[in-house]
Short mmCIF file of C-alpha atoms in Angstrom, two decimals:
data_model
loop_
_atom_site.label_atom_id
_atom_site.label_comp_id
_atom_site.label_asym_id
_atom_site.label_seq_id
_atom_site.Cartn_x
_atom_site.Cartn_y
_atom_site.Cartn_z
CA UNK A 1 -7.43 -11.94 24.03
CA UNK A 2 -6.09 -13.72 27.06
CA UNK A 3 -4.04 -16.21 25.02
CA UNK A 4 -1.79 -13.38 23.88
CA UNK A 5 -0.46 -13.24 27.43
CA UNK A 6 -0.15 -17.00 27.80
CA UNK A 7 -2.58 -17.04 30.72
CA UNK A 8 -4.53 -20.05 29.52
CA UNK A 9 -4.93 -23.10 31.70
CA UNK A 10 -4.65 -26.70 30.68
CA UNK A 11 -7.79 -27.86 28.95
CA UNK A 12 -9.58 -31.12 28.39
CA UNK A 13 -7.72 -31.22 25.08
CA UNK A 14 -4.42 -32.11 26.75
CA UNK A 15 -5.90 -35.24 28.25
CA UNK A 16 -7.59 -36.09 24.97
CA UNK A 17 -4.29 -35.83 23.08
CA UNK A 18 -2.79 -38.51 25.32
CA UNK A 19 -5.03 -41.11 23.68
CA UNK A 20 -3.35 -43.18 21.01
CA UNK A 21 -6.58 -43.92 19.16
CA UNK A 22 -7.65 -40.26 18.86
CA UNK A 23 -9.11 -39.42 15.43
CA UNK A 24 -9.03 -36.06 13.71
CA UNK A 25 -12.85 -35.64 13.56
CA UNK A 26 -13.05 -36.41 17.27
CA UNK A 27 -10.44 -33.72 17.96
CA UNK A 28 -12.22 -31.13 15.79
CA UNK A 29 -15.42 -31.74 17.73
CA UNK A 30 -13.78 -30.09 20.75
CA UNK A 31 -14.90 -26.51 21.25
CA UNK A 32 -11.50 -25.16 22.30
CA UNK A 33 -9.41 -26.71 19.51
CA UNK A 34 -9.01 -23.43 17.62
CA UNK A 35 -8.16 -21.51 20.77
CA UNK A 36 -5.50 -24.06 21.73
CA UNK A 37 -4.11 -23.92 18.21
CA UNK A 38 -3.69 -20.15 18.41
CA UNK A 39 -1.80 -20.37 21.71
CA UNK A 40 0.55 -22.86 20.03
CA UNK A 41 -0.29 -25.90 22.11
CA UNK A 42 2.68 -28.13 21.28
CA UNK A 43 0.87 -31.44 21.65
CA UNK A 44 -1.99 -30.23 19.50
CA UNK A 45 0.30 -28.92 16.76
CA UNK A 46 2.29 -32.16 16.74
CA UNK A 47 -0.96 -34.00 16.16
CA UNK A 48 -2.30 -31.64 13.48
CA UNK A 49 1.00 -31.48 11.59
CA UNK A 50 1.13 -35.20 11.00
CA UNK A 51 0.99 -35.62 7.18
CA UNK A 52 -2.24 -37.68 7.15
CA UNK A 53 -4.01 -35.10 9.30
CA UNK A 54 -2.81 -32.14 7.24
CA UNK A 55 -3.90 -33.92 4.08
CA UNK A 56 -7.32 -34.63 5.59
CA UNK A 57 -7.84 -30.96 6.50
CA UNK A 58 -6.83 -29.83 3.02
CA UNK A 59 -9.22 -32.40 1.55
CA UNK A 60 -12.06 -31.08 3.72
CA UNK A 61 -11.68 -27.53 2.41
CA UNK A 62 -11.44 -28.60 -1.24
CA UNK A 63 -13.87 -31.51 -1.61
CA UNK A 64 -17.64 -31.48 -1.68
CA UNK A 65 -18.91 -33.05 1.58
CA UNK A 66 -21.18 -36.11 1.38
CA UNK A 67 -24.81 -35.33 0.69
CA UNK A 68 -25.97 -37.63 3.46
CA UNK A 69 -26.48 -36.42 7.00
CA UNK A 70 -27.82 -33.19 8.44
CA UNK A 71 -27.28 -30.08 6.33
CA UNK A 72 -25.99 -28.05 9.28
CA UNK A 73 -23.25 -30.64 9.94
CA UNK A 74 -22.06 -31.10 6.34
CA UNK A 75 -19.71 -28.15 6.46
CA UNK A 76 -18.74 -28.34 10.12
CA UNK A 77 -15.38 -30.06 9.61
CA UNK A 78 -14.49 -28.06 6.45
CA UNK A 79 -15.18 -24.84 8.37
CA UNK A 80 -13.09 -25.82 11.42
CA UNK A 81 -10.30 -27.15 9.20
CA UNK A 82 -10.22 -23.85 7.28
CA UNK A 83 -9.98 -21.88 10.53
CA UNK A 84 -7.07 -24.02 11.69
CA UNK A 85 -5.21 -23.79 8.38
CA UNK A 86 -5.64 -20.00 8.33
CA UNK A 87 -4.94 -19.38 12.04
CA UNK A 88 -1.57 -17.85 11.03
CA UNK A 89 0.46 -20.26 13.15
CA UNK A 90 4.00 -20.28 11.71
CA UNK A 91 4.38 -24.07 12.01
CA UNK A 92 1.20 -24.65 9.96
CA UNK A 93 2.20 -22.06 7.36
CA UNK A 94 5.63 -23.68 7.02
CA UNK A 95 4.15 -27.16 6.65
CA UNK A 96 1.70 -26.06 3.94
CA UNK A 97 4.20 -23.97 2.00
CA UNK A 98 6.92 -26.62 2.03
CA UNK A 99 4.81 -29.62 0.95
CA UNK A 100 4.17 -29.54 -2.78
CA UNK A 101 1.76 -32.47 -2.55
CA UNK A 102 -0.49 -30.37 -0.28
CA UNK A 103 -0.23 -27.41 -2.64
CA UNK A 104 -1.17 -29.68 -5.54
CA UNK A 105 -4.17 -30.90 -3.56
CA UNK A 106 -5.23 -27.31 -2.95
CA UNK A 107 -4.64 -26.40 -6.58
CA UNK A 108 -6.81 -29.31 -7.67
CA UNK A 109 -9.83 -27.40 -6.41
CA UNK A 110 -9.47 -24.95 -9.32
CA UNK A 111 -9.36 -27.87 -11.76
CA UNK A 112 -12.89 -28.92 -10.80
CA UNK A 113 -15.34 -29.15 -13.67
CA UNK A 114 -18.45 -27.02 -13.64
CA UNK A 115 -19.34 -24.31 -11.15
CA UNK A 116 -17.47 -24.16 -7.87
CA UNK A 117 -19.22 -24.50 -4.53
CA UNK A 118 -19.23 -20.87 -3.26
CA UNK A 119 -18.61 -21.87 0.37
CA UNK A 120 -15.74 -24.21 -0.47
CA UNK A 121 -14.38 -21.56 -2.82
CA UNK A 122 -14.28 -19.11 0.10
CA UNK A 123 -12.38 -21.70 2.20
CA UNK A 124 -9.94 -22.29 -0.66
CA UNK A 125 -9.41 -18.58 -1.25
CA UNK A 126 -8.81 -17.98 2.45
CA UNK A 127 -6.15 -20.71 2.69
CA UNK A 128 -4.42 -19.52 -0.49
CA UNK A 129 -4.58 -15.96 0.82
CA UNK A 130 -2.66 -16.78 4.01
CA UNK A 131 -0.03 -18.57 1.94
CA UNK A 132 0.28 -15.59 -0.42
CA UNK A 133 0.86 -13.36 2.61
CA UNK A 134 3.23 -15.60 4.57
CA UNK A 135 4.85 -17.88 1.99
CA UNK A 136 4.96 -15.59 -1.01
CA UNK A 137 8.06 -16.93 -2.73
CA UNK A 138 7.09 -20.59 -2.39
CA UNK A 139 3.51 -20.06 -3.55
CA UNK A 140 4.30 -17.74 -6.47
CA UNK A 141 7.03 -20.11 -7.62
CA UNK A 142 4.54 -23.00 -7.42
CA UNK A 143 1.82 -21.13 -9.32
CA UNK A 144 4.15 -19.96 -12.06
CA UNK A 145 4.90 -23.59 -12.86
CA UNK A 146 1.20 -24.15 -13.56
CA UNK A 147 0.54 -23.23 -17.17
CA UNK A 148 -3.22 -23.32 -16.70
CA UNK A 149 -3.42 -21.22 -13.52
CA UNK A 150 -4.63 -18.00 -15.15
CA UNK A 151 -6.97 -19.99 -17.42
CA UNK A 152 -8.55 -21.61 -14.37
CA UNK A 153 -8.84 -18.31 -12.52
CA UNK A 154 -10.69 -16.78 -15.46
CA UNK A 155 -12.83 -19.87 -15.94
CA UNK A 156 -14.14 -19.42 -12.39
CA UNK A 157 -14.02 -15.61 -12.25
CA UNK A 158 -17.80 -15.62 -11.84
CA UNK A 159 -17.25 -16.94 -8.31
CA UNK A 160 -16.57 -13.98 -6.02
CA UNK A 161 -14.03 -15.86 -3.89
CA UNK A 162 -11.87 -16.50 -6.97
CA UNK A 163 -12.01 -12.82 -7.88
CA UNK A 164 -10.83 -12.09 -4.32
CA UNK A 165 -7.93 -14.49 -4.82
CA UNK A 166 -6.85 -12.60 -7.95
CA UNK A 167 -7.00 -9.34 -6.02
CA UNK A 168 -4.85 -10.86 -3.25
CA UNK A 169 -2.22 -11.74 -5.82
CA UNK A 170 -2.22 -8.13 -6.98
CA UNK A 171 -2.12 -6.55 -3.53
CA UNK A 172 -0.22 -8.92 -1.27
CA UNK A 173 2.87 -9.79 -3.31
CA UNK A 174 5.48 -7.37 -1.99
CA UNK A 175 7.51 -7.09 -5.20
CA UNK A 176 5.30 -5.33 -7.77
CA UNK A 177 7.62 -6.23 -10.66
CA UNK A 178 7.16 -9.93 -9.97
CA UNK A 179 3.37 -9.91 -10.16
CA UNK A 180 3.25 -7.38 -13.00
CA UNK A 181 5.71 -9.25 -15.20
CA UNK A 182 4.08 -12.60 -14.48
CA UNK A 183 0.45 -11.52 -14.85
CA UNK A 184 1.22 -9.19 -17.75
CA UNK A 185 2.99 -12.01 -19.58
CA UNK A 186 -0.14 -14.09 -19.04
CA UNK A 187 -2.18 -11.25 -20.66
CA UNK A 188 -4.45 -11.05 -17.62
CA UNK A 189 -5.89 -7.67 -18.66
CA UNK A 190 -6.84 -8.74 -22.18
CA UNK A 191 -8.33 -11.99 -20.91
CA UNK A 192 -10.38 -10.22 -18.26
CA UNK A 193 -11.79 -7.98 -20.99
CA UNK A 194 -12.73 -11.12 -22.94
CA UNK A 195 -14.93 -12.06 -19.97
CA UNK A 196 -17.01 -8.91 -20.50
CA UNK A 197 -18.75 -10.36 -23.53
CA UNK A 198 -22.38 -11.33 -24.26
CA UNK A 199 -21.34 -14.99 -24.49
CA UNK A 200 -20.45 -14.99 -20.76
CA UNK A 201 -22.86 -14.85 -17.83
CA UNK A 202 -23.68 -11.82 -15.69
CA UNK A 203 -21.48 -12.89 -12.76
CA UNK A 204 -18.47 -13.13 -15.05
CA UNK A 205 -19.22 -9.67 -16.45
CA UNK A 206 -19.52 -8.11 -13.02
CA UNK A 207 -16.49 -9.79 -11.40
CA UNK A 208 -14.23 -9.23 -14.41
CA UNK A 209 -15.23 -5.57 -14.45
CA UNK A 210 -14.57 -5.25 -10.72
CA UNK A 211 -11.16 -6.89 -11.12
CA UNK A 212 -10.17 -4.45 -13.86
CA UNK A 213 -11.34 -1.48 -11.77
CA UNK A 214 -9.31 -2.75 -8.81
CA UNK A 215 -6.21 -3.11 -11.02
CA UNK A 216 -6.59 0.49 -12.23
CA UNK A 217 -7.07 2.02 -8.77
CA UNK A 218 -4.40 -0.11 -7.12
CA UNK A 219 -1.82 0.66 -9.82
CA UNK A 220 -2.53 4.39 -9.71
CA UNK A 221 -2.28 4.46 -5.93
CA UNK A 222 1.07 2.69 -6.10
CA UNK A 223 2.32 5.21 -8.66
CA UNK A 224 1.55 7.96 -6.15
CA UNK A 225 3.19 6.14 -3.24
CA UNK A 226 6.30 5.05 -5.17
CA UNK A 227 7.10 8.27 -6.97
CA UNK A 228 10.68 7.32 -7.84
CA UNK A 229 9.76 4.09 -9.60
CA UNK A 230 11.95 3.79 -12.73
CA UNK A 231 9.37 1.82 -14.72
CA UNK A 232 5.64 2.38 -15.31
CA UNK A 233 3.12 -0.10 -14.04
CA UNK A 234 2.83 -2.67 -16.82
CA UNK A 235 -0.72 -3.78 -16.02
CA UNK A 236 -1.97 -0.19 -15.96
CA UNK A 237 -0.09 0.67 -19.15
CA UNK A 238 -1.73 -2.28 -20.88
CA UNK A 239 -5.18 -1.25 -19.65
CA UNK A 240 -4.74 2.34 -20.84
CA UNK A 241 -3.71 1.41 -24.37
CA UNK A 242 -6.12 2.52 -27.06
CA UNK A 243 -6.33 -0.95 -28.61
CA UNK A 244 -7.27 -2.45 -25.22
CA UNK A 245 -10.13 0.03 -24.80
CA UNK A 246 -11.24 -0.56 -28.38
CA UNK A 247 -11.53 -4.27 -27.67
CA UNK A 248 -13.69 -3.53 -24.63
CA UNK A 249 -15.92 -1.20 -26.64
CA UNK A 250 -16.25 -3.79 -29.39
CA UNK A 251 -17.44 -6.37 -26.86
CA UNK A 252 -19.97 -3.87 -25.55
CA UNK A 253 -21.41 -2.41 -28.74
CA UNK A 254 -20.95 -4.91 -31.56
CA UNK A 255 -23.35 -7.77 -32.14
CA UNK A 256 -26.02 -8.55 -29.57
CA UNK A 257 -26.38 -5.85 -26.92
CA UNK A 258 -26.35 -7.09 -23.35
CA UNK A 259 -27.32 -4.69 -20.52
CA UNK A 260 -24.95 -6.51 -18.17
CA UNK A 261 -22.03 -6.15 -20.60
CA UNK A 262 -22.82 -2.47 -21.18
CA UNK A 263 -22.99 -1.64 -17.47
CA UNK A 264 -19.86 -3.66 -16.61
CA UNK A 265 -17.87 -2.15 -19.47
CA UNK A 266 -18.95 1.39 -18.61
CA UNK A 267 -17.79 0.86 -15.02
CA UNK A 268 -14.29 0.12 -16.34
CA UNK A 269 -14.39 3.20 -18.58
CA UNK A 270 -15.55 5.40 -15.71
CA UNK A 271 -12.63 4.18 -13.60
CA UNK A 272 -10.20 4.94 -16.41
CA UNK A 273 -11.70 8.43 -16.78
CA UNK A 274 -11.31 9.26 -13.10
CA UNK A 275 -8.92 12.22 -12.84
CA UNK A 276 -5.62 11.18 -11.31
CA UNK A 277 -4.28 12.65 -8.13
CA UNK A 278 -1.06 14.60 -8.65
CA UNK A 279 2.15 12.80 -7.78
CA UNK A 280 3.79 15.96 -6.48
CA UNK A 281 3.67 16.55 -2.75
CA UNK A 282 3.72 20.34 -3.16
CA UNK A 283 -0.03 20.74 -2.95
CA UNK A 284 -1.78 23.97 -1.96
CA UNK A 285 -4.93 24.15 0.11
CA UNK A 286 -6.92 24.79 -3.07
CA UNK A 287 -6.01 21.36 -4.47
CA UNK A 288 -8.04 19.17 -2.15
CA UNK A 289 -10.45 16.73 -3.76
CA UNK A 290 -13.55 14.80 -2.78
CA UNK A 291 -14.66 11.62 -4.52
CA UNK A 292 -18.42 11.54 -5.02
CA UNK A 293 -19.68 8.49 -6.90
CA UNK A 294 -16.24 7.99 -8.40
CA UNK A 295 -15.90 11.57 -9.69
CA UNK A 296 -13.31 14.12 -8.59
CA UNK A 297 -15.25 17.14 -7.48
CA UNK A 298 -12.95 19.80 -6.04
CA UNK A 299 -9.77 20.60 -7.96
CA UNK A 300 -8.42 23.82 -9.32
CA UNK A 301 -8.58 24.07 -13.10
CA UNK A 302 -4.81 23.90 -13.43
CA UNK A 303 -4.67 20.73 -11.37
CA UNK A 304 -7.59 19.23 -13.26
CA UNK A 305 -5.88 19.95 -16.59
CA UNK A 306 -2.67 18.35 -15.35
CA UNK A 307 -4.45 15.22 -14.15
CA UNK A 308 -6.68 14.50 -17.16
CA UNK A 309 -7.28 10.84 -17.77
CA UNK A 310 -5.26 9.00 -20.37
CA UNK A 311 -5.79 9.94 -23.98
CA UNK A 312 -6.00 6.33 -25.18
CA UNK A 313 -9.42 6.00 -23.57
CA UNK A 314 -10.68 9.24 -25.13
CA UNK A 315 -9.35 8.38 -28.60
CA UNK A 316 -11.05 4.97 -28.46
CA UNK A 317 -14.27 6.44 -27.08
CA UNK A 318 -14.70 9.32 -29.54
CA UNK A 319 -15.80 7.25 -32.59
CA UNK A 320 -18.31 5.40 -30.39
CA UNK A 321 -20.08 8.43 -28.93
CA UNK A 322 -22.83 8.19 -31.53
CA UNK A 323 -23.54 4.60 -30.50
CA UNK A 324 -23.83 5.59 -26.85
CA UNK A 325 -26.09 8.48 -27.80
CA UNK A 326 -28.28 6.03 -29.68
CA UNK A 327 -28.58 3.95 -26.50
CA UNK A 328 -30.14 6.97 -24.79
CA UNK A 329 -32.71 7.30 -27.56
CA UNK A 330 -33.33 3.57 -28.07
CA UNK A 331 -32.60 1.87 -24.74
CA UNK A 332 -32.84 -1.87 -24.07
CA UNK A 333 -36.42 -3.01 -23.70
CA UNK A 334 -37.75 -2.65 -20.15
CA UNK A 335 -41.17 -3.33 -18.72
CA UNK A 336 -43.26 -0.21 -17.90
CA UNK A 337 -42.92 0.75 -14.26
CA UNK A 338 -45.93 1.93 -12.27
CA UNK A 339 -45.22 4.53 -9.60
CA UNK A 340 -47.30 6.65 -7.23
CA UNK A 341 -47.10 9.56 -9.67
CA UNK A 342 -47.53 7.79 -13.00
CA UNK A 343 -46.29 5.03 -15.27
CA UNK A 344 -42.79 5.11 -16.68
CA UNK A 345 -42.70 3.67 -20.17
CA UNK A 346 -39.88 3.01 -20.52
CA UNK A 347 -38.12 3.71 -17.21
CA UNK A 348 -34.62 5.16 -17.30
CA UNK A 349 -32.98 1.84 -16.39
CA UNK A 350 -29.48 1.07 -15.17
CA UNK A 351 -28.01 0.98 -18.68
CA UNK A 352 -29.02 4.51 -19.64
CA UNK A 353 -28.05 5.81 -16.21
CA UNK A 354 -24.52 4.47 -16.75
CA UNK A 355 -24.42 5.93 -20.26
CA UNK A 356 -25.31 9.34 -18.82
CA UNK A 357 -22.53 9.01 -16.25
CA UNK A 358 -20.04 7.99 -18.94
CA UNK A 359 -20.86 10.92 -21.24
CA UNK A 360 -20.72 13.36 -18.32
CA UNK A 361 -17.32 11.99 -17.28
CA UNK A 362 -16.07 12.22 -20.86
CA UNK A 363 -17.10 15.89 -20.98
CA UNK A 364 -15.30 16.52 -17.68
CA UNK A 365 -12.00 15.62 -19.33
CA UNK A 366 -12.11 18.96 -21.23
CA UNK A 367 -11.09 17.30 -24.50
CA UNK A 368 -12.03 19.79 -27.23
CA UNK A 369 -12.57 17.24 -30.04
CA UNK A 370 -14.72 15.03 -27.83
CA UNK A 371 -16.77 18.01 -26.63
CA UNK A 372 -17.45 19.10 -30.21
CA UNK A 373 -18.56 15.58 -31.09
CA UNK A 374 -20.99 15.56 -28.17
CA UNK A 375 -22.41 18.91 -29.28
CA UNK A 376 -22.72 17.75 -32.89
CA UNK A 377 -24.77 14.79 -31.68
CA UNK A 378 -26.96 17.15 -29.61
CA UNK A 379 -26.22 15.04 -26.54
CA UNK A 380 -26.87 17.93 -24.07
CA UNK A 381 -30.48 18.29 -25.19
CA UNK A 382 -31.00 14.56 -24.85
CA UNK A 383 -29.50 14.33 -21.38
CA UNK A 384 -30.60 17.51 -19.61
CA UNK A 385 -33.85 17.22 -17.63
CA UNK A 386 -36.65 19.37 -18.96
CA UNK A 387 -38.10 19.95 -15.51
CA UNK A 388 -36.95 22.04 -12.54
CA UNK A 389 -34.65 20.58 -9.87
CA UNK A 390 -37.60 20.08 -7.53
CA UNK A 391 -39.21 17.53 -9.88
CA UNK A 392 -38.83 13.73 -9.54
CA UNK A 393 -36.21 13.83 -12.33
CA UNK A 394 -33.90 15.97 -10.26
CA UNK A 395 -31.50 13.13 -9.47
CA UNK A 396 -30.13 13.28 -13.02
CA UNK A 397 -28.64 16.67 -12.16
CA UNK A 398 -25.86 14.81 -10.38
CA UNK A 399 -24.63 13.39 -13.68
CA UNK A 400 -25.79 16.06 -16.16
CA UNK A 401 -24.22 18.96 -14.28
CA UNK A 402 -21.40 19.33 -16.87
CA UNK A 403 -24.07 19.96 -19.54
CA UNK A 404 -26.25 22.35 -17.55
CA UNK A 405 -23.84 25.29 -17.84
CA UNK A 406 -23.84 25.05 -21.62
CA UNK A 407 -21.04 24.32 -24.05
CA UNK A 408 -17.86 26.42 -23.98
CA UNK A 409 -18.88 28.35 -27.08
CA UNK A 410 -22.51 29.04 -26.21
CA UNK A 411 -25.72 27.17 -26.98
CA UNK A 412 -25.84 23.81 -28.71
CA UNK A 413 -26.79 23.16 -32.33
CA UNK A 414 -30.48 23.27 -31.55
CA UNK A 415 -30.12 26.85 -30.31
CA UNK A 416 -32.14 26.45 -27.16
CA UNK A 417 -33.33 24.27 -24.34
CA UNK A 418 -36.12 22.36 -26.09
CA UNK A 419 -34.89 18.95 -25.05
CA UNK A 420 -35.92 16.51 -27.72
CA UNK A 421 -35.84 13.19 -25.86
CA UNK A 422 -36.49 13.63 -22.14
CA UNK A 423 -35.42 10.63 -20.08
CA UNK A 424 -37.72 8.92 -17.61
CA UNK A 425 -36.44 7.69 -14.31
CA UNK A 426 -36.82 4.46 -12.41
CA UNK A 427 -37.74 5.21 -8.77
CA UNK A 428 -35.79 2.13 -7.70
CA UNK A 429 -32.60 3.92 -8.73
CA UNK A 430 -33.01 6.76 -6.23
CA UNK A 431 -34.78 7.11 -2.88
CA UNK A 432 -35.70 10.64 -3.94
CA UNK A 433 -38.29 9.28 -6.36
CA UNK A 434 -40.56 7.80 -3.75
CA UNK A 435 -42.69 10.94 -3.38
CA UNK A 436 -45.26 12.26 -5.79
CA UNK A 437 -44.05 14.83 -8.27
CA UNK A 438 -46.15 17.58 -9.84
CA UNK A 439 -44.43 17.41 -13.21
CA UNK A 440 -45.25 13.90 -14.37
CA UNK A 441 -46.61 14.15 -17.87
CA UNK A 442 -48.77 11.78 -19.86
CA UNK A 443 -47.53 8.20 -19.93
CA UNK A 444 -45.00 8.88 -17.20
CA UNK A 445 -42.72 11.08 -19.35
CA UNK A 446 -41.30 13.86 -17.29
CA UNK A 447 -42.15 17.06 -19.06
CA UNK A 448 -42.99 20.54 -17.81
CA UNK A 449 -46.15 19.42 -16.10
CA UNK A 450 -46.57 22.20 -13.60
CA UNK A 451 -44.93 24.88 -11.52
CA UNK A 452 -42.28 23.98 -9.00
CA UNK A 453 -43.01 24.63 -5.32
CA UNK A 454 -39.51 26.15 -5.16
CA UNK A 455 -40.08 28.68 -7.92
CA UNK A 456 -40.63 28.93 -11.65
CA UNK A 457 -38.80 26.49 -13.98
#
């Protein structure tokens, strides 16, 4: 950009700023106001940094605009004001971070009743994000004085911009101990798990689940990067506790079953079950890994054994395996799905697909007691497709691969491959299901309906 080299010429804005009766809206109507702000136009900054003008810009990004007027103009000034406040000009950052009345005005946006305006929430999150990056100490000190800050964050966690703000707090504060001690004292992990509950709406389920997954991955990455850290990551340690996982499983499986809660909870469990990368730097060429759909694919057995996921998750999961198996046999009610090769009644559905992924990931941990429990439940015969890989059901091979080689001690309790409850797939879940398949059985169930063009089953 040419303004980096200070090659700009004087603009119409300089003459405009000479007027004593110039108003802020009139100034923001100028096309080059943001450009002049970024090149640190002294006259412009002197005008914008006047307390009434700063307050007006903060009000624009936090207050619902009047309903009157053209729709395309309602958010014009809020948008321009947000761009100015987040232009990363040191003078603006200093003015915002040092004025507690402006911070209180910003904070008041979270105290709004009801659902937040998504566009204004994005403006608010962007302004708070620049302050977290540039004025960390001032902003964290301000937020820690607010007893209801975490409550308000969780109240509006269904708004994606607020979830992004929480993630910024986790990633942008340079001192990990500060954010971990503060947020761990506020029980942020336990309260996020409370959001994954049938009493909450789907957006809260999804965003709370995503926040927990981000905490897990971020904390584990930091443990790899900071190998000499004297203390474990407190947020991760809380998440990996058996009682924490048990609370999540209770929300998922007790009382009314909600597909959204089940899927969101399983996503957290899958993240916890991801094998960890070794912290040692003495890695051989055989120890490379490749993440495919969240699963570690290429690791030597010794490395895999040394990086098994935490035992708290497995201990909490083991007594619930029967309930997950029951979900495969009696899934949530779904409408029959007509396809070009038959009717699926019921289709596989997102819930059962996630259950399959969870059970496959649990088997990948090589936990002997858990494996025996899965075999006792006859889970392999329920999950394995009963048709060759060329059939429309072949996409389940991605997740049932751990079962296809058989249990460590031989065949399962049923003594063969007569799979009792074949699963039916929803073509919307995989582009591979768009073509006709020769093995569609009566009613859309995928049984051995015919020979495979690639060879015998």
